[in-house]
């Protein structure tokens, strides 16, 4: 019992980093409500789209996106509910967390719902990279069964990372603001406390790096295919994908990098000041915004929305930015056809022989 109560005493020992109750409750309720509504809308759109593309190559992307959105939804629902309860109880952890069960559950959820979306984002980036650079391999190997196995593996790995402190008899700690639980970030005693912080930060930063690299390769490949091909088919899909890739990279890096870097800095430097405590609350809220923006980036930033924004911008600016025929006849099938033709040696020979035959005539 002494070891189980020590996290409560440690977390309550520092009361210098307290936020205003009304403001904090307001932000928690707003974040949770907006996150649940946006992710629920995205799930409905994904379910409808999956019924249309179930037998096509886009089904794998829709399954990964569905897993990401469902994870974000449950993250807002569970973590948001606990956070609102803590604020409503005036952060009196001694009263409702005698055995440290709630803090452990809160810490596990924070780690799981933090790492799992990052892992899924990197897996989606890898899947898109393979689909664009190796479309034949993607269409034959990336089946729904394989996608579900990958989703299960990613979730189990995130659960394992979240349960590591519990398995090694290291309890999650109440943070200095007394509003959330996480790895031990104050009075770090040994290498194991630093190991958890660095492991979380390194895995998150690695997932962002993989996403950035794969999205960059995908974008470059799409641009090369677009400029090589003289066809109009698939151009709108290329344009749509490039915008999504840029938005995905920007949102993930901006929202998650500050929190991951801050945790890594604490794990390396061990101690932190009052200013760092306030900074953690800011970067934590920034990371929360990533789960709110995920459905809007992955699902709602589509061709229909971009086309509407284009029309509005054209009316406001009165400028002809691009021809609307670029939005016609776009599909994932046409893009995969162009990519497959560009990498096929037979088609390249035919293309090289066409100028010769025309000159001979």
PDB file of C-alpha atoms in Angstrom, residues 17-179:
ATOM      1  CA  UNK A  17       1.426  24.312 -11.533  1.00  0.00           C
ATOM      2  CA  UNK A  18      -2.316  24.581 -11.229  1.00  0.00           C
ATOM      3  CA  UNK A  19      -4.630  25.802 -13.966  1.00  0.00           C
ATOM      4  CA  UNK A  20      -7.881  27.655 -13.368  1.00  0.00           C
ATOM      5  CA  UNK A  21     -10.623  25.148 -12.797  1.00  0.00           C
ATOM      6  CA  UNK A  22     -13.331  26.797 -14.905  1.00  0.00           C
ATOM      7  CA  UNK A  23     -11.028  27.385 -17.868  1.00  0.00           C
ATOM      8  CA  UNK A  24      -9.581  23.871 -17.701  1.00  0.00           C
ATOM      9  CA  UNK A  25     -13.002  22.238 -17.461  1.00  0.00           C
ATOM     10  CA  UNK A  26     -14.172  24.357 -20.391  1.00  0.00           C
ATOM     11  CA  UNK A  27     -11.204  23.343 -22.560  1.00  0.00           C
ATOM     12  CA  UNK A  28     -11.564  19.664 -21.626  1.00  0.00           C
ATOM     13  CA  UNK A  29     -15.263  19.594 -22.488  1.00  0.00           C
ATOM     14  CA  UNK A  30     -14.723  21.487 -25.753  1.00  0.00           C
ATOM     15  CA  UNK A  31     -11.833  19.230 -26.829  1.00  0.00           C
ATOM     16  CA  UNK A  32     -13.755  16.061 -25.991  1.00  0.00           C
ATOM     17  CA  UNK A  33     -16.980  17.203 -27.692  1.00  0.00           C
ATOM     18  CA  UNK A  34     -15.322  18.444 -30.881  1.00  0.00           C
ATOM     19  CA  UNK A  35     -13.151  15.326 -31.075  1.00  0.00           C
ATOM     20  CA  UNK A  36     -16.077  12.938 -30.624  1.00  0.00           C
ATOM     21  CA  UNK A  37     -18.267  14.746 -33.160  1.00  0.00           C
ATOM     22  CA  UNK A  38     -15.590  15.065 -35.840  1.00  0.00           C
ATOM     23  CA  UNK A  39     -14.421  11.467 -35.454  1.00  0.00           C
ATOM     24  CA  UNK A  40     -18.004  10.163 -35.456  1.00  0.00           C
ATOM     25  CA  UNK A  41     -18.672  12.043 -38.687  1.00  0.00           C
ATOM     26  CA  UNK A  42     -15.490  10.644 -40.178  1.00  0.00           C
ATOM     27  CA  UNK A  43     -16.465   7.093 -39.198  1.00  0.00           C
ATOM     28  CA  UNK A  44     -19.824   7.493 -40.954  1.00  0.00           C
ATOM     29  CA  UNK A  45     -18.104   8.762 -44.109  1.00  0.00           C
ATOM     30  CA  UNK A  46     -15.571   5.929 -43.992  1.00  0.00           C
ATOM     31  CA  UNK A  47     -18.228   3.255 -43.576  1.00  0.00           C
ATOM     32  CA  UNK A  48     -20.099   4.593 -46.591  1.00  0.00           C
ATOM     33  CA  UNK A  49     -16.924   4.798 -48.668  1.00  0.00           C
ATOM     34  CA  UNK A  50     -15.794   1.307 -47.660  1.00  0.00           C
ATOM     35  CA  UNK A  51     -19.050  -0.175 -48.967  1.00  0.00           C
ATOM     36  CA  UNK A  52     -18.308   1.404 -52.353  1.00  0.00           C
ATOM     37  CA  UNK A  53     -14.633   0.411 -52.580  1.00  0.00           C
ATOM     38  CA  UNK A  54     -14.659  -2.895 -50.677  1.00  0.00           C
ATOM     39  CA  UNK A  55     -13.319  -4.912 -53.608  1.00  0.00           C
ATOM     40  CA  UNK A  56     -10.898  -2.237 -54.867  1.00  0.00           C
ATOM     41  CA  UNK A  57      -7.391  -1.256 -53.893  1.00  0.00           C
ATOM     42  CA  UNK A  58      -8.638   1.747 -51.919  1.00  0.00           C
ATOM     43  CA  UNK A  59     -10.170  -0.607 -49.338  1.00  0.00           C
ATOM     44  CA  UNK A  60      -6.843  -1.026 -47.526  1.00  0.00           C
ATOM     45  CA  UNK A  61      -6.494   2.731 -47.085  1.00  0.00           C
ATOM     46  CA  UNK A  62     -10.071   2.962 -45.804  1.00  0.00           C
ATOM     47  CA  UNK A  63      -9.458   0.189 -43.267  1.00  0.00           C
ATOM     48  CA  UNK A  64      -6.341   1.891 -41.928  1.00  0.00           C
ATOM     49  CA  UNK A  65      -8.145   5.226 -41.798  1.00  0.00           C
ATOM     50  CA  UNK A  66     -11.060   3.596 -39.981  1.00  0.00           C
ATOM     51  CA  UNK A  67      -8.697   2.165 -37.378  1.00  0.00           C
ATOM     52  CA  UNK A  68      -7.093   5.572 -36.896  1.00  0.00           C
ATOM     53  CA  UNK A  69     -10.413   7.380 -36.518  1.00  0.00           C
ATOM     54  CA  UNK A  70     -11.854   4.777 -34.143  1.00  0.00           C
ATOM     55  CA  UNK A  71      -8.710   5.019 -32.011  1.00  0.00           C
ATOM     56  CA  UNK A  72      -8.996   8.804 -31.897  1.00  0.00           C
ATOM     57  CA  UNK A  73     -12.680   8.536 -30.998  1.00  0.00           C
ATOM     58  CA  UNK A  74     -12.092   6.220 -28.045  1.00  0.00           C
ATOM     59  CA  UNK A  75      -9.121   8.326 -26.997  1.00  0.00           C
ATOM     60  CA  UNK A  76     -11.292  11.416 -26.725  1.00  0.00           C
ATOM     61  CA  UNK A  77     -14.097   9.480 -25.063  1.00  0.00           C
ATOM     62  CA  UNK A  78     -12.009   7.733 -22.382  1.00  0.00           C
ATOM     63  CA  UNK A  79      -9.301  10.311 -21.680  1.00  0.00           C
ATOM     64  CA  UNK A  80     -11.760  13.193 -21.940  1.00  0.00           C
ATOM     65  CA  UNK A  81     -14.172  11.577 -19.499  1.00  0.00           C
ATOM     66  CA  UNK A  82     -11.442  10.946 -16.945  1.00  0.00           C
ATOM     67  CA  UNK A  83     -10.084  14.487 -17.328  1.00  0.00           C
ATOM     68  CA  UNK A  84     -13.515  16.052 -16.837  1.00  0.00           C
ATOM     69  CA  UNK A  85     -14.079  13.838 -13.776  1.00  0.00           C
ATOM     70  CA  UNK A  86     -10.759  14.938 -12.287  1.00  0.00           C
ATOM     71  CA  UNK A  87     -11.584  18.611 -12.804  1.00  0.00           C
ATOM     72  CA  UNK A  88     -15.121  18.154 -11.455  1.00  0.00           C
ATOM     73  CA  UNK A  89     -13.668  16.493  -8.319  1.00  0.00           C
ATOM     74  CA  UNK A  90     -11.424  19.540  -7.784  1.00  0.00           C
ATOM     75  CA  UNK A  91      -8.358  17.353  -8.507  1.00  0.00           C
ATOM     76  CA  UNK A  92      -8.678  15.699  -5.089  1.00  0.00           C
ATOM     77  CA  UNK A  93      -6.761  12.533  -5.963  1.00  0.00           C
ATOM     78  CA  UNK A  94      -6.503  11.430  -2.332  1.00  0.00           C
ATOM     79  CA  UNK A  95     -10.264  11.065  -2.171  1.00  0.00           C
ATOM     80  CA  UNK A  96     -10.944   9.067  -5.361  1.00  0.00           C
ATOM     81  CA  UNK A  97      -7.574   7.418  -6.064  1.00  0.00           C
ATOM     82  CA  UNK A  98      -6.607   5.706  -2.838  1.00  0.00           C
ATOM     83  CA  UNK A  99      -5.237   2.583  -4.543  1.00  0.00           C
ATOM     84  CA  UNK A 100      -3.865   4.456  -7.605  1.00  0.00           C
ATOM     85  CA  UNK A 101      -6.129   2.487  -9.949  1.00  0.00           C
ATOM     86  CA  UNK A 102      -7.571   5.515 -11.725  1.00  0.00           C
ATOM     87  CA  UNK A 103      -4.138   7.054 -12.240  1.00  0.00           C
ATOM     88  CA  UNK A 104      -2.817   3.796 -13.692  1.00  0.00           C
ATOM     89  CA  UNK A 105      -5.756   3.513 -16.085  1.00  0.00           C
ATOM     90  CA  UNK A 106      -5.352   7.176 -17.053  1.00  0.00           C
ATOM     91  CA  UNK A 107      -1.624   6.737 -17.674  1.00  0.00           C
ATOM     92  CA  UNK A 108      -2.122   3.596 -19.746  1.00  0.00           C
ATOM     93  CA  UNK A 109      -4.754   5.330 -21.881  1.00  0.00           C
ATOM     94  CA  UNK A 110      -2.553   8.400 -22.349  1.00  0.00           C
ATOM     95  CA  UNK A 111       0.330   6.300 -23.636  1.00  0.00           C
ATOM     96  CA  UNK A 112      -1.787   3.962 -25.767  1.00  0.00           C
ATOM     97  CA  UNK A 113      -3.962   6.623 -27.393  1.00  0.00           C
ATOM     98  CA  UNK A 114      -0.864   8.750 -27.893  1.00  0.00           C
ATOM     99  CA  UNK A 115       1.320   6.177 -29.630  1.00  0.00           C
ATOM    100  CA  UNK A 116      -1.319   4.177 -31.501  1.00  0.00           C
ATOM    101  CA  UNK A 117      -2.443   7.034 -33.821  1.00  0.00           C
ATOM    102  CA  UNK A 118       1.199   7.849 -34.548  1.00  0.00           C
ATOM    103  CA  UNK A 119       1.898   4.210 -35.413  1.00  0.00           C
ATOM    104  CA  UNK A 120      -1.208   4.009 -37.591  1.00  0.00           C
ATOM    105  CA  UNK A 121      -0.259   7.224 -39.355  1.00  0.00           C
ATOM    106  CA  UNK A 122       3.161   5.823 -40.205  1.00  0.00           C
ATOM    107  CA  UNK A 123       1.641   2.520 -41.355  1.00  0.00           C
ATOM    108  CA  UNK A 124      -0.774   4.421 -43.602  1.00  0.00           C
ATOM    109  CA  UNK A 125       2.130   6.394 -45.034  1.00  0.00           C
ATOM    110  CA  UNK A 126       3.990   3.164 -45.795  1.00  0.00           C
ATOM    111  CA  UNK A 127       0.852   1.674 -47.364  1.00  0.00           C
ATOM    112  CA  UNK A 128       0.357   4.690 -49.596  1.00  0.00           C
ATOM    113  CA  UNK A 129       4.021   4.666 -50.576  1.00  0.00           C
ATOM    114  CA  UNK A 130       3.826   1.015 -51.604  1.00  0.00           C
ATOM    115  CA  UNK A 131       0.528   1.600 -53.427  1.00  0.00           C
ATOM    116  CA  UNK A 132       2.016   4.392 -55.534  1.00  0.00           C
ATOM    117  CA  UNK A 133       5.532   3.068 -56.142  1.00  0.00           C
ATOM    118  CA  UNK A 134       4.630  -0.647 -56.425  1.00  0.00           C
ATOM    119  CA  UNK A 135       0.952  -0.784 -57.434  1.00  0.00           C
ATOM    120  CA  UNK A 136       1.045  -4.359 -58.741  1.00  0.00           C
ATOM    121  CA  UNK A 137       2.573  -5.675 -55.519  1.00  0.00           C
ATOM    122  CA  UNK A 138       0.100  -3.616 -53.498  1.00  0.00           C
ATOM    123  CA  UNK A 139      -2.940  -4.888 -55.389  1.00  0.00           C
ATOM    124  CA  UNK A 140      -1.894  -8.534 -55.039  1.00  0.00           C
ATOM    125  CA  UNK A 141      -0.446  -8.605 -51.509  1.00  0.00           C
ATOM    126  CA  UNK A 142      -2.282  -5.919 -49.543  1.00  0.00           C
ATOM    127  CA  UNK A 143      -5.561  -7.721 -48.877  1.00  0.00           C
ATOM    128  CA  UNK A 144      -8.153  -6.938 -46.226  1.00  0.00           C
ATOM    129  CA  UNK A 145      -6.920  -9.870 -44.175  1.00  0.00           C
ATOM    130  CA  UNK A 146      -3.375  -8.518 -44.132  1.00  0.00           C
ATOM    131  CA  UNK A 147      -4.609  -5.038 -43.244  1.00  0.00           C
ATOM    132  CA  UNK A 148      -6.558  -6.362 -40.271  1.00  0.00           C
ATOM    133  CA  UNK A 149      -3.515  -8.328 -39.104  1.00  0.00           C
ATOM    134  CA  UNK A 150      -1.367  -5.193 -39.313  1.00  0.00           C
ATOM    135  CA  UNK A 151      -3.948  -3.185 -37.378  1.00  0.00           C
ATOM    136  CA  UNK A 152      -4.078  -5.833 -34.655  1.00  0.00           C
ATOM    137  CA  UNK A 153      -0.280  -5.969 -34.421  1.00  0.00           C
ATOM    138  CA  UNK A 154       0.009  -2.185 -34.135  1.00  0.00           C
ATOM    139  CA  UNK A 155      -2.625  -2.024 -31.393  1.00  0.00           C
ATOM    140  CA  UNK A 156      -1.062  -4.887 -29.434  1.00  0.00           C
ATOM    141  CA  UNK A 157       2.367  -3.262 -29.638  1.00  0.00           C
ATOM    142  CA  UNK A 158       0.947   0.028 -28.344  1.00  0.00           C
ATOM    143  CA  UNK A 159      -0.781  -1.841 -25.502  1.00  0.00           C
ATOM    144  CA  UNK A 160       2.498  -3.551 -24.622  1.00  0.00           C
ATOM    145  CA  UNK A 161       4.329  -0.216 -24.435  1.00  0.00           C
ATOM    146  CA  UNK A 162       1.556   1.235 -22.273  1.00  0.00           C
ATOM    147  CA  UNK A 163       1.659  -1.745 -19.883  1.00  0.00           C
ATOM    148  CA  UNK A 164       5.452  -1.792 -19.502  1.00  0.00           C
ATOM    149  CA  UNK A 165       5.526   0.268 -16.266  1.00  0.00           C
ATOM    150  CA  UNK A 166       2.810  -1.908 -14.732  1.00  0.00           C
ATOM    151  CA  UNK A 167       4.617  -5.097 -15.721  1.00  0.00           C
ATOM    152  CA  UNK A 168       7.841  -3.812 -14.159  1.00  0.00           C
ATOM    153  CA  UNK A 169       6.013  -2.658 -10.989  1.00  0.00           C
ATOM    154  CA  UNK A 170       6.472   1.030 -11.784  1.00  0.00           C
ATOM    155  CA  UNK A 171       3.246   2.945 -11.242  1.00  0.00           C
ATOM    156  CA  UNK A 172       2.147   5.870 -13.357  1.00  0.00           C
ATOM    157  CA  UNK A 173       2.558   9.235 -11.652  1.00  0.00           C
ATOM    158  CA  UNK A 174       0.192  12.147 -11.089  1.00  0.00           C
ATOM    159  CA  UNK A 175       1.755  15.129 -12.822  1.00  0.00           C
ATOM    160  CA  UNK A 176       2.473  18.469 -11.175  1.00  0.00           C
ATOM    161  CA  UNK A 177      -0.711  20.048 -12.544  1.00  0.00           C
ATOM    162  CA  UNK A 178      -2.718  17.253 -10.846  1.00  0.00           C
ATOM    163  CA  UNK A 179      -4.855  16.912 -13.983  1.00  0.00           C
TER     164      UNK A 179
END
